[in-house]
Coordinates of C-alpha atoms and ligand atoms in Angstrom, one line a residue:
Chain A
M29 CA 0.0 0.0 0.0
K30 CA 1.4 3.3 -1.1
G31 CA 1.8 6.2 1.4
N32 CA -1.0 8.3 0.1
S33 CA -3.4 5.3 0.0
F34 CA -2.4 4.5 3.6
F35 CA -3.4 8.0 4.8
Y36 CA -6.5 7.9 2.7
C37 CA -7.6 4.6 4.3
L38 CA -6.6 5.9 7.7
G39 CA -8.7 9.1 7.1
Q40 CA -11.6 7.0 6.0
G41 CA -11.3 5.0 9.2
F42 CA -11.9 8.2 11.2
V43 CA -14.8 9.2 8.9
G44 CA -16.4 5.9 9.7
I45 CA -16.1 6.5 13.5
K46 CA -17.7 9.9 13.2
R47 CA -20.7 8.4 11.3
N48 CA -21.3 5.7 13.8
K49 CA -21.1 7.3 17.2
V50 CA -23.4 5.2 19.4
F51 CA -21.8 1.9 18.5
F52 CA -18.4 3.5 18.7
L53 CA -19.1 4.6 22.3
A54 CA -20.5 1.2 23.3
S55 CA -17.4 -0.5 21.8
V56 CA -15.0 1.9 23.5
A57 CA -16.8 1.4 26.8
T58 CA -16.5 -2.4 26.8
I59 CA -12.9 -2.4 25.6
A60 CA -12.1 0.2 28.2
A61 CA -13.8 -2.1 30.9
C62 CA -11.8 -5.1 29.6
V63 CA -8.5 -3.3 29.5
F64 CA -9.2 -1.8 32.9
M65 CA -9.8 -5.2 34.4
V66 CA -6.7 -6.5 32.8
G67 CA -4.7 -3.5 34.1
L68 CA -6.1 -3.9 37.6
L69 CA -5.4 -7.6 37.7
M70 CA -1.9 -7.0 36.4
A71 CA -1.3 -4.3 39.0
V72 CA -2.5 -6.6 41.8
I73 CA -0.6 -9.6 40.6
L74 CA 2.6 -7.6 40.2
N75 CA 2.2 -6.2 43.7
V76 CA 1.3 -9.5 45.3
N77 CA 4.4 -11.0 43.8
Y78 CA 6.3 -8.1 45.0
V79 CA 5.0 -8.4 48.5
I80 CA 5.6 -12.2 48.6
K81 CA 9.1 -11.6 47.4
E82 CA 9.7 -8.9 50.0
A83 CA 8.2 -11.1 52.6
Q84 CA 10.5 -13.9 51.5
D85 CA 13.5 -11.7 51.8
S86 CA 12.6 -10.5 55.2
V87 CA 11.3 -13.8 56.7
C88 CA 13.9 -14.9 59.2
I89 CA 14.3 -16.8 62.4
T90 CA 16.0 -15.2 65.4
V91 CA 17.9 -17.6 67.7
F92 CA 19.0 -16.7 71.2
F93 CA 21.3 -18.8 73.3
E94 CA 21.4 -20.3 76.8
P95 CA 23.3 -17.9 79.1
E96 CA 26.1 -20.4 79.8
T97 CA 26.8 -21.1 76.1
S98 CA 30.3 -20.3 75.2
E99 CA 31.5 -18.1 72.4
A100 CA 33.0 -21.2 70.7
D101 CA 29.8 -23.2 71.0
I102 CA 27.9 -20.3 69.5
Q103 CA 30.3 -20.2 66.5
D104 CA 30.0 -24.0 66.1
L105 CA 26.2 -23.7 66.1
G106 CA 26.3 -21.0 63.5
K107 CA 28.4 -23.2 61.2
R108 CA 26.1 -26.1 61.5
I109 CA 23.0 -24.1 60.8
T110 CA 24.6 -22.4 57.8
D111 CA 25.1 -25.9 56.3
W112 CA 21.4 -26.7 56.3
E113 CA 19.8 -26.8 52.8
E114 CA 16.8 -24.7 53.8
V115 CA 19.1 -21.9 55.1
S116 CA 20.3 -19.2 52.8
H117 CA 22.6 -17.4 55.2
V118 CA 23.1 -16.6 58.9
E119 CA 23.9 -13.3 60.5
Y120 CA 25.5 -13.0 63.9
T121 CA 24.4 -10.2 66.2
S122 CA 26.8 -9.7 69.2
P123 CA 25.5 -8.3 72.5
E124 CA 27.2 -5.0 71.7
D125 CA 25.4 -4.8 68.3
A126 CA 22.1 -5.6 70.0
W127 CA 22.7 -2.8 72.6
E128 CA 23.7 -0.3 69.8
K129 CA 20.5 -1.1 67.9
F130 CA 18.4 -0.9 71.1
K131 CA 20.0 2.5 71.9
Q132 CA 19.2 3.8 68.4
E133 CA 15.6 2.8 68.7
Y134 CA 14.7 3.8 72.2
F135 CA 17.2 6.5 73.3
K136 CA 17.4 8.2 70.0
N137 CA 16.5 11.6 71.5
E138 CA 18.2 11.2 74.9
P139 CA 21.5 9.5 74.3
E140 CA 22.8 10.6 77.7
L141 CA 20.2 8.3 79.3
A142 CA 21.8 5.3 77.7
D143 CA 25.2 6.3 78.9
G144 CA 24.3 5.1 82.4
F145 CA 24.6 1.5 81.0
A146 CA 27.8 2.1 79.3
N147 CA 29.9 -0.4 81.2
D148 CA 27.2 -2.8 82.0
N149 CA 25.4 -4.0 78.9
P150 CA 21.9 -5.0 79.9
L151 CA 21.7 -7.1 76.8
A152 CA 24.9 -9.1 77.6
T153 CA 23.1 -12.4 77.0
S154 CA 21.4 -11.2 73.9
A155 CA 23.8 -12.5 71.3
S156 CA 21.7 -13.9 68.5
Y157 CA 21.7 -15.5 65.0
T158 CA 19.4 -14.2 62.4
V159 CA 18.7 -17.2 60.1
Y160 CA 17.5 -16.4 56.6
L161 CA 15.7 -19.1 54.6
T162 CA 15.8 -20.0 51.0
D163 CA 12.0 -20.3 51.0
I164 CA 9.5 -19.1 53.6
T165 CA 7.6 -22.4 53.6
Y166 CA 10.6 -24.0 55.4
Q167 CA 10.1 -21.7 58.4
Q168 CA 8.1 -24.1 60.6
K169 CA 10.4 -27.0 60.0
V170 CA 13.6 -25.1 60.6
A171 CA 12.2 -23.5 63.7
E172 CA 11.4 -26.9 65.2
R173 CA 14.8 -28.2 64.3
L174 CA 16.5 -25.2 66.0
E175 CA 14.4 -25.5 69.2
A176 CA 15.6 -29.1 69.5
M177 CA 19.2 -28.1 69.5
T178 CA 21.1 -27.8 72.8
G179 CA 22.4 -24.4 73.8
I180 CA 19.4 -22.6 72.3
R181 CA 17.2 -20.6 74.6
Q182 CA 14.6 -19.1 72.3
V183 CA 13.5 -19.2 68.7
N184 CA 11.5 -16.3 67.3
K185 CA 9.6 -16.7 64.0
S186 CA 8.2 -14.1 61.7
E187 CA 4.5 -14.1 61.3
V188 CA 3.9 -15.6 57.9
T189 CA 0.9 -14.3 55.9
A190 CA 2.4 -14.7 52.6
S191 CA 1.0 -18.1 51.8
A192 CA -2.5 -17.0 52.7
L193 CA -2.0 -13.9 50.6
S194 CA -1.0 -16.0 47.5
D195 CA -4.1 -18.2 48.0
F196 CA -6.3 -15.2 48.0
G197 CA -4.5 -13.9 45.0
K198 CA -5.1 -17.1 43.1
I199 CA -8.9 -17.0 43.7
A200 CA -9.1 -13.3 42.8
G201 CA -6.9 -13.9 39.8
I202 CA -9.1 -16.7 38.5
A203 CA -12.3 -14.7 39.0
S204 CA -10.9 -11.6 37.2
L205 CA -9.6 -13.8 34.4
A206 CA -13.1 -15.1 33.9
I207 CA -14.5 -11.6 33.8
I208 CA -11.7 -10.5 31.4
I209 CA -12.5 -13.4 29.0
V210 CA -16.2 -12.5 29.0
L211 CA -15.4 -8.8 28.5
L212 CA -13.0 -9.8 25.7
A213 CA -15.6 -11.7 23.9
V214 CA -18.2 -8.9 24.3
S215 CA -15.6 -6.4 23.1
I216 CA -14.9 -8.3 20.0
F217 CA -18.6 -8.9 19.4
L218 CA -19.4 -5.2 19.8
I219 CA -16.5 -4.0 17.7
S220 CA -17.4 -6.3 14.9
N221 CA -21.0 -5.1 15.2
T222 CA -19.8 -1.5 15.0
I223 CA -17.8 -2.3 11.9
T224 CA -20.7 -4.2 10.4
T225 CA -22.9 -1.2 10.8
G226 CA -20.2 0.9 9.2
I227 CA -20.1 -1.5 6.3
T228 CA -23.8 -1.3 5.9
V229 CA -23.9 2.5 5.9
R230 CA -21.2 2.5 3.3
A231 CA -22.5 -0.4 1.2
E232 CA -22.9 2.0 -1.8
E233 CA -19.4 3.2 -1.6
I234 CA -18.1 -0.4 -1.3
R235 CA -20.1 -1.4 -4.3
V236 CA -18.6 1.4 -6.4
M237 CA -15.1 0.6 -5.2
K238 CA -15.5 -3.0 -6.3
Y239 CA -16.8 -2.0 -9.7
V240 CA -13.8 0.2 -10.4
G241 CA -11.4 -2.5 -9.4
A242 CA -10.3 -1.6 -5.8
T243 CA -8.5 -4.5 -4.1
D244 CA -10.0 -6.4 -1.2
F245 CA -7.3 -5.0 0.9
F246 CA -8.1 -1.4 -0.1
V247 CA -11.8 -1.8 0.6
K248 CA -11.3 -3.5 3.9
S249 CA -8.4 -1.5 5.4
P250 CA -10.5 1.6 6.4
F251 CA -12.7 -0.7 8.5
V252 CA -9.7 -2.4 10.0
F253 CA -8.2 1.0 10.8
E254 CA -11.5 2.0 12.3
G255 CA -11.4 -1.1 14.5
I256 CA -7.8 -0.5 15.6
I257 CA -8.5 3.2 16.4
I258 CA -11.5 2.2 18.5
G259 CA -9.4 -0.4 20.3
L260 CA -6.6 2.0 21.0
I261 CA -9.0 4.7 22.4
G262 CA -10.6 1.9 24.5
A263 CA -7.1 1.1 25.8
I264 CA -5.9 4.6 26.5
L265 CA -8.9 5.7 28.6
P266 CA -8.5 3.0 31.2
L267 CA -4.7 3.6 31.2
I268 CA -5.4 7.2 32.2
V269 CA -7.8 6.1 34.9
L270 CA -5.5 3.4 36.2
F271 CA -2.7 5.9 36.4
F272 CA -4.7 8.1 38.8
V273 CA -6.1 5.1 40.7
Y274 CA -2.7 3.6 41.2
R275 CA -1.2 6.9 42.2
S276 CA -3.8 7.4 44.9
A277 CA -3.3 3.8 46.0
I278 CA 0.4 4.4 46.5
N279 CA -0.3 7.6 48.4
Y280 CA -2.9 5.8 50.6
V281 CA -0.6 3.1 51.4
V282 CA 2.1 5.5 52.3
E283 CA -0.2 7.6 54.5
Q284 CA -2.3 5.0 56.2
L285 CA -0.4 1.8 56.4
H286 CA 3.1 2.9 57.3
T287 CA 2.2 3.0 61.0
F288 CA 1.4 -0.7 61.0
S289 CA 4.2 -2.0 58.9
S290 CA 7.0 0.1 57.7
A291 CA 8.1 -2.6 55.3
F292 CA 4.9 -2.7 53.3
S293 CA 4.7 -0.5 50.2
L294 CA 3.3 -0.8 46.6
L295 CA 5.5 -1.2 43.6
P296 CA 6.5 2.1 42.2
M297 CA 4.4 3.5 39.3
K298 CA 7.1 3.1 36.8
D299 CA 7.5 -0.7 37.4
V300 CA 3.8 -1.3 36.9
F301 CA 3.1 1.0 33.9
Y302 CA 6.3 -0.1 32.1
L303 CA 4.5 -3.4 31.6
L304 CA 0.9 -2.2 31.6
V305 CA 1.1 0.4 28.8
P306 CA 2.3 -2.0 26.1
V307 CA 0.0 -4.8 27.2
A308 CA -3.1 -2.5 27.2
L309 CA -2.3 -1.0 23.8
I310 CA -1.6 -4.3 22.2
L311 CA -4.8 -5.7 23.8
G312 CA -6.9 -2.8 22.6
A313 CA -5.5 -2.8 19.1
G314 CA -5.8 -6.6 19.0
I315 CA -9.4 -6.5 20.0
G316 CA -10.1 -3.9 17.3
F317 CA -8.2 -5.8 14.7
I318 CA -9.9 -9.2 15.4
G319 CA -13.3 -7.6 15.6
S320 CA -13.0 -5.7 12.3
M321 CA -11.4 -8.7 10.5
I322 CA -14.4 -10.8 11.5
A323 CA -16.8 -8.1 10.2
T324 CA -15.0 -7.4 6.9
N325 CA -14.4 -11.0 6.1
K326 CA -18.0 -11.7 6.6
Y327 CA -19.5 -8.8 4.8
I328 CA -17.0 -7.6 2.2
K329 CA -16.6 -10.0 -0.7
V330 CA -15.4 -9.2 -4.2
Chain B
M30 CA -11.6 -8.3 -26.7
I31 CA -14.6 -10.2 -25.3
R32 CA -15.3 -13.8 -26.2
L33 CA -17.9 -16.1 -24.8
E34 CA -17.6 -19.8 -25.7
N35 CA -20.7 -21.9 -25.0
V36 CA -21.5 -19.9 -21.9
T37 CA -24.4 -21.1 -19.8
K38 CA -25.6 -19.5 -16.6
T39 CA -28.2 -21.0 -14.4
Y40 CA -29.2 -19.3 -11.1
D41 CA -29.3 -21.6 -8.2
D42 CA -33.0 -20.9 -7.4
N43 CA -34.0 -21.0 -11.0
K44 CA -34.4 -24.0 -13.3
T45 CA -34.3 -22.0 -16.6
H46 CA -31.1 -20.8 -18.1
A47 CA -30.4 -17.0 -17.8
L48 CA -27.9 -17.6 -20.6
D49 CA -28.0 -20.8 -22.7
H50 CA -24.9 -21.9 -24.7
V51 CA -24.1 -18.3 -25.7
N52 CA -21.2 -17.7 -28.2
I53 CA -20.3 -14.0 -28.7
N54 CA -17.1 -12.5 -30.1
I55 CA -16.5 -8.7 -29.8
K56 CA -13.3 -7.3 -31.2
K57 CA -11.2 -4.5 -29.9
G58 CA -12.6 -1.1 -30.8
E59 CA -16.1 -2.4 -31.6
F60 CA -19.3 -0.6 -30.6
V61 CA -22.0 -3.2 -29.9
F62 CA -25.6 -2.9 -28.8
I63 CA -27.2 -5.8 -26.9
V64 CA -31.0 -5.8 -27.1
G65 CA -33.7 -8.2 -25.9
D66 CA -36.8 -8.4 -23.8
S67 CA -36.8 -8.1 -20.0
G68 CA -35.3 -11.3 -18.5
A69 CA -33.4 -12.1 -21.7
G70 CA -30.1 -12.3 -19.8
K71 CA -28.4 -9.0 -20.7
S72 CA -27.5 -8.0 -17.2
T73 CA -26.4 -11.5 -16.5
L74 CA -24.0 -11.3 -19.4
F75 CA -22.4 -8.1 -18.0
K76 CA -22.1 -9.6 -14.5
L77 CA -20.3 -12.6 -16.0
L78 CA -17.9 -10.2 -17.7
I79 CA -16.9 -8.4 -14.5
K80 CA -16.9 -11.7 -12.7
E81 CA -19.6 -10.7 -10.3
L82 CA -21.1 -14.1 -11.3
Q83 CA -19.4 -17.3 -12.3
P84 CA -20.7 -19.1 -15.4
T85 CA -22.3 -22.5 -14.9
S86 CA -20.4 -23.8 -17.9
G87 CA -18.4 -22.5 -20.9
D88 CA -15.5 -20.1 -21.0
I89 CA -15.2 -16.3 -21.1
Y90 CA -12.2 -14.4 -22.4
V91 CA -11.6 -10.8 -21.7
N92 CA -8.7 -8.9 -23.2
G93 CA -7.2 -12.1 -24.4
K94 CA -7.3 -13.8 -21.0
C95 CA -9.6 -16.6 -19.9
I96 CA -11.4 -15.3 -16.8
T97 CA -13.5 -18.4 -16.1
R98 CA -11.1 -19.7 -13.5
L99 CA -9.5 -16.3 -12.5
R100 CA -8.4 -16.3 -8.9
R101 CA -10.3 -14.0 -6.6
R102 CA -7.2 -11.9 -5.9
K103 CA -7.0 -11.1 -9.6
I104 CA -10.6 -9.8 -10.0
P105 CA -9.8 -6.2 -9.2
M106 CA -7.2 -6.1 -12.1
L107 CA -9.9 -7.5 -14.5
R108 CA -12.3 -4.7 -13.4
R109 CA -9.8 -2.0 -13.9
D110 CA -10.0 -2.9 -17.6
I111 CA -13.7 -2.7 -17.7
G112 CA -15.8 0.5 -17.0
V113 CA -19.4 0.0 -16.1
V114 CA -22.5 2.3 -16.0
F115 CA -26.0 1.5 -15.0
Q116 CA -29.5 2.8 -15.5
D117 CA -29.6 4.1 -11.9
F118 CA -26.3 6.0 -12.1
R119 CA -25.1 4.8 -8.6
L120 CA -23.4 8.1 -7.6
L121 CA -22.4 8.7 -4.0
K122 CA -24.9 11.4 -2.8
D123 CA -22.7 12.7 0.0
R124 CA -19.9 14.0 -2.3
N125 CA -19.8 16.3 -5.2
V126 CA -19.1 15.5 -8.9
Y127 CA -15.4 16.0 -8.7
E128 CA -15.2 13.7 -5.6
N129 CA -17.4 11.1 -7.1
I130 CA -15.1 10.8 -10.1
A131 CA -11.9 11.1 -8.1
F132 CA -13.2 8.3 -5.8
A133 CA -12.7 5.8 -8.7
Q134 CA -9.1 6.9 -9.0
R135 CA -8.4 6.7 -5.3
A136 CA -9.9 3.3 -5.2
I137 CA -7.1 2.0 -7.4
S138 CA -4.5 4.1 -5.6
A139 CA -3.8 6.4 -8.5
P140 CA -1.1 9.0 -7.7
P141 CA -2.6 12.2 -6.4
S142 CA -0.7 14.2 -9.1
Q143 CA -2.6 12.3 -11.8
I144 CA -6.0 12.3 -10.2
K145 CA -6.7 16.0 -10.9
K146 CA -5.6 15.7 -14.5
N147 CA -7.5 12.6 -15.2
V148 CA -10.7 13.8 -13.6
A149 CA -10.5 17.1 -15.5
E150 CA -10.1 15.1 -18.7
V151 CA -13.2 13.0 -18.3
L152 CA -15.2 15.9 -17.0
T153 CA -14.5 17.6 -20.3
L154 CA -15.2 14.5 -22.3
A155 CA -18.6 14.1 -20.6
G156 CA -19.3 17.9 -20.9
I157 CA -19.9 18.5 -17.2
S158 CA -16.8 20.6 -16.4
E159 CA -18.8 23.5 -15.1
K160 CA -20.8 21.3 -12.6
Y161 CA -17.8 19.7 -10.9
R162 CA -18.8 21.2 -7.5
S163 CA -22.4 20.2 -7.7
F164 CA -23.8 17.3 -5.7
P165 CA -25.7 14.5 -7.4
D166 CA -29.2 15.7 -6.2
Q167 CA -28.5 19.1 -7.8
L168 CA -28.1 17.6 -11.2
S169 CA -30.6 16.4 -13.8
G170 CA -30.8 12.7 -14.7
G171 CA -28.8 13.3 -17.9
E172 CA -26.1 15.1 -16.0
Q173 CA -25.9 12.4 -13.4
Q174 CA -25.5 9.8 -16.0
R175 CA -22.7 11.8 -17.6
V176 CA -21.0 11.9 -14.2
A177 CA -21.4 8.2 -13.9
L178 CA -19.9 7.8 -17.3
A179 CA -17.0 10.1 -16.4
R180 CA -16.4 7.9 -13.3
A181 CA -16.5 4.7 -15.4
L182 CA -13.9 6.2 -17.8
V183 CA -11.5 7.9 -15.4
N184 CA -9.4 4.8 -14.8
K185 CA -9.0 4.5 -18.6
P186 CA -10.6 1.1 -19.1
K187 CA -10.2 -0.8 -22.3
I188 CA -13.9 -1.8 -22.3
L189 CA -17.0 0.1 -21.4
L190 CA -20.1 -1.7 -20.4
A191 CA -23.3 0.3 -20.2
D192 CA -26.5 -1.4 -18.9
E193 CA -29.4 0.7 -20.1
P194 CA -27.6 4.0 -19.7
T195 CA -30.5 5.9 -21.1
G196 CA -33.3 3.9 -19.4
N197 CA -34.2 6.9 -17.2
L198 CA -33.6 9.7 -19.7
D199 CA -35.6 11.6 -22.2
P200 CA -34.7 11.5 -25.9
G201 CA -32.5 14.6 -25.8
N202 CA -30.4 13.4 -22.8
S203 CA -30.3 9.9 -24.3
Q204 CA -28.8 11.4 -27.4
I205 CA -26.1 13.3 -25.5
I206 CA -25.1 10.1 -23.7
M207 CA -24.9 8.2 -27.0
D208 CA -22.8 10.9 -28.5
I209 CA -20.4 10.6 -25.6
L210 CA -20.3 6.8 -25.9
E211 CA -19.5 7.2 -29.6
E212 CA -16.7 9.6 -28.9
V213 CA -15.3 7.2 -26.2
N214 CA -15.4 4.4 -28.8
R215 CA -13.8 6.7 -31.4
R216 CA -10.9 7.1 -29.0
G217 CA -10.3 3.4 -29.0
T218 CA -12.4 2.0 -26.1
T219 CA -14.6 -1.1 -26.9
V220 CA -18.1 -0.2 -26.0
V221 CA -21.0 -2.5 -25.3
V222 CA -24.4 -1.0 -24.6
V223 CA -27.6 -2.8 -23.4
T224 CA -30.7 -0.9 -24.4
H225 CA -34.4 -1.1 -24.9
N226 CA -34.4 2.0 -27.0
H227 CA -35.0 0.8 -30.6
E228 CA -34.9 4.4 -31.9
I229 CA -31.4 4.8 -30.7
V230 CA -30.3 1.4 -32.0
R231 CA -31.6 2.2 -35.5
Q232 CA -30.1 5.7 -35.5
M233 CA -26.6 4.7 -34.4
N234 CA -26.4 1.9 -37.0
K235 CA -23.9 -0.3 -35.1
R236 CA -23.6 -4.0 -34.5
V237 CA -26.6 -5.4 -32.6
I238 CA -26.8 -8.7 -30.7
N239 CA -30.3 -9.8 -29.9
L240 CA -30.9 -12.0 -26.9
K241 CA -34.1 -14.0 -26.1
N242 CA -34.5 -16.2 -23.1
G243 CA -30.8 -16.5 -22.8
I244 CA -30.1 -17.4 -26.4
V245 CA -28.5 -15.2 -29.1
V246 CA -31.3 -15.1 -31.7
N247 CA -29.4 -12.8 -34.1
D248 CA -26.2 -10.8 -34.4
I249 CA -26.4 -8.1 -37.0
R250 CA -23.2 -6.6 -38.2
E251 CA -22.5 -2.8 -38.3
G252 CA -24.6 -1.2 -41.0
G253 CA -26.8 -4.3 -41.1
L254 CA -29.9 -2.6 -40.1
A255 CA -29.5 0.1 -42.7
S256 CA -28.9 -2.4 -45.5
E257 CA -31.9 -4.5 -44.2
R258 CA -34.3 -1.6 -45.1
Ligands
ATP406 N1 -29.9 -13.0 -8.7 C1 -30.8 -13.8 -9.4 N2 -31.3 -14.9 -8.9 C2 -32.1 -15.7 -9.6 N3 -32.5 -15.4 -10.8 C3 -32.0 -14.3 -11.4 C4 -31.2 -13.4 -10.7 N4 -30.9 -12.4 -11.5 C5 -31.5 -12.6 -12.7 N5 -32.2 -13.8 -12.6 C6 -33.0 -14.3 -13.7 O1 -32.2 -14.5 -14.8 C7 -32.9 -14.2 -16.0 C8 -32.1 -13.1 -16.7 O2 -32.0 -11.9 -16.0 P1 -31.3 -10.6 -16.4 O3 -31.3 -9.7 -15.3 O4 -30.0 -11.0 -17.0 O5 -32.2 -10.1 -17.5 P2 -32.1 -8.7 -18.4 O6 -32.0 -9.1 -19.8 O7 -31.1 -7.8 -17.8 O8 -33.5 -8.1 -18.1 P3 -33.9 -6.5 -18.0 O9 -34.0 -6.0 -19.4 O10 -35.3 -6.5 -17.3 O11 -32.9 -5.8 -17.2 C9 -34.3 -13.7 -15.6 O12 -35.2 -14.8 -15.8 C10 -34.1 -13.4 -14.1 O13 -35.3 -13.7 -13.4
MG407 MG1 -31.0 -5.9 -16.9

């Protein structure tokens, strides 16, 4: 197709949309709903994965020792634990480190208060190992094994909500997938209807084009352009909405939830939309293309 | 230029033959009238030539090529060689005369630089240059048919098929159309005209093919009518 023909067909695609407003709006609305659902689902899945991964990284078991355990025994314990398959690495916190950390947290504003303890570390028996796992699901098993070892006074586990979270995610994901498939089918149906109406309105033009020897491709392409344009508009609108929704979600999380869990935050905007924008545009254009191909192949024959 | 060999066409829902073992040979540069009663198969013949219909049996040659088994993809190229006009003009009402004619050029992706020139040329040939900005409903029947003719000619077809081009026109306008067709023929285009207007057929004194119930009942050479009298 030559350049001028391309622009002619593209222009004709826009003309078609102008003539056919009601169907155009209905198609755009369903595609928008479909793309919105896809976008929402993607944003949620990306964030759930993110949270699980964060949780995975921060899940650890803290191990404290019996007061009489010697430095050498502690070192020996550390070596043995590190060798376990389920353990990714182990960090040692000496009583001095523990005290420093404690001071940072609780005497931040009145460091002179802490000075009273300078030569008498109240956490002298608080040496600990922080055990990081290769997978959070091992937590229970590893904790039990640690408790059974001699020389260990206390084992602290993190609260694990990640697995529950991913189960919920699965159900929500399947439900939204079903909705998306339905919306996808409705979008394609509506777009092919829109295009079919356009074809009917322009039957006379199509007939003349065929008599003068226009190729199938030339006759069909304005309608395919029309479908793709509708699809892209249907994709851009929910992207804009999702942008604002996601931005306020991030702000909400920052303002409301940081008091409960400072670790929890949403994925940054960039990370989500980097993937979401191309997916939405391809989806919209794809729906438009398929819908219009169905209509043109059915109703335009040489 | 146009050759039919034993062409038969039967419509699916119709037991009788619209065309029945028809043999016709029209040479390059000829001007031919096709006459016959309603239902004789004249329009069917035209539809076969532009491959809007497929013959039930027999072979059709256009411009030296057998089109009977022409692939669908090649049909547009066949149609670029054949201009068609109809009794009911079939102009696009939402655009003016110029745009109606330019439409045919755009449909075959003619270069924009040529469209203007070609449209101006056929406007002059059809004698409607002054009306190029008018819309179809601002024109008389005769003028509309001239626009339709100009549109059929703008892509420079080798053959022009006119199916009752004067069917809706008074004798004066019919004459104008016939004069244009004759000029088109004089410039080298093969012209085939279906008509019920015996007055015109007699006056023009061209070859006449007479169809009846799908059969060619006679084929009178150019000047034949005159010599018959
Ligand atoms: N689409 C169709 N389906 C079934 N039968 C058809 C169809 N088109 C035409 N026919 C039949 O084929 C025969 C020839 O029709 P055609 O239109 O070729 O006649 P014609 O000579 O052009 O007539 P007219 O002078 O009235 O235009 C007629 O009997 C007609 O009823
Ligand atoms: Mg007819």
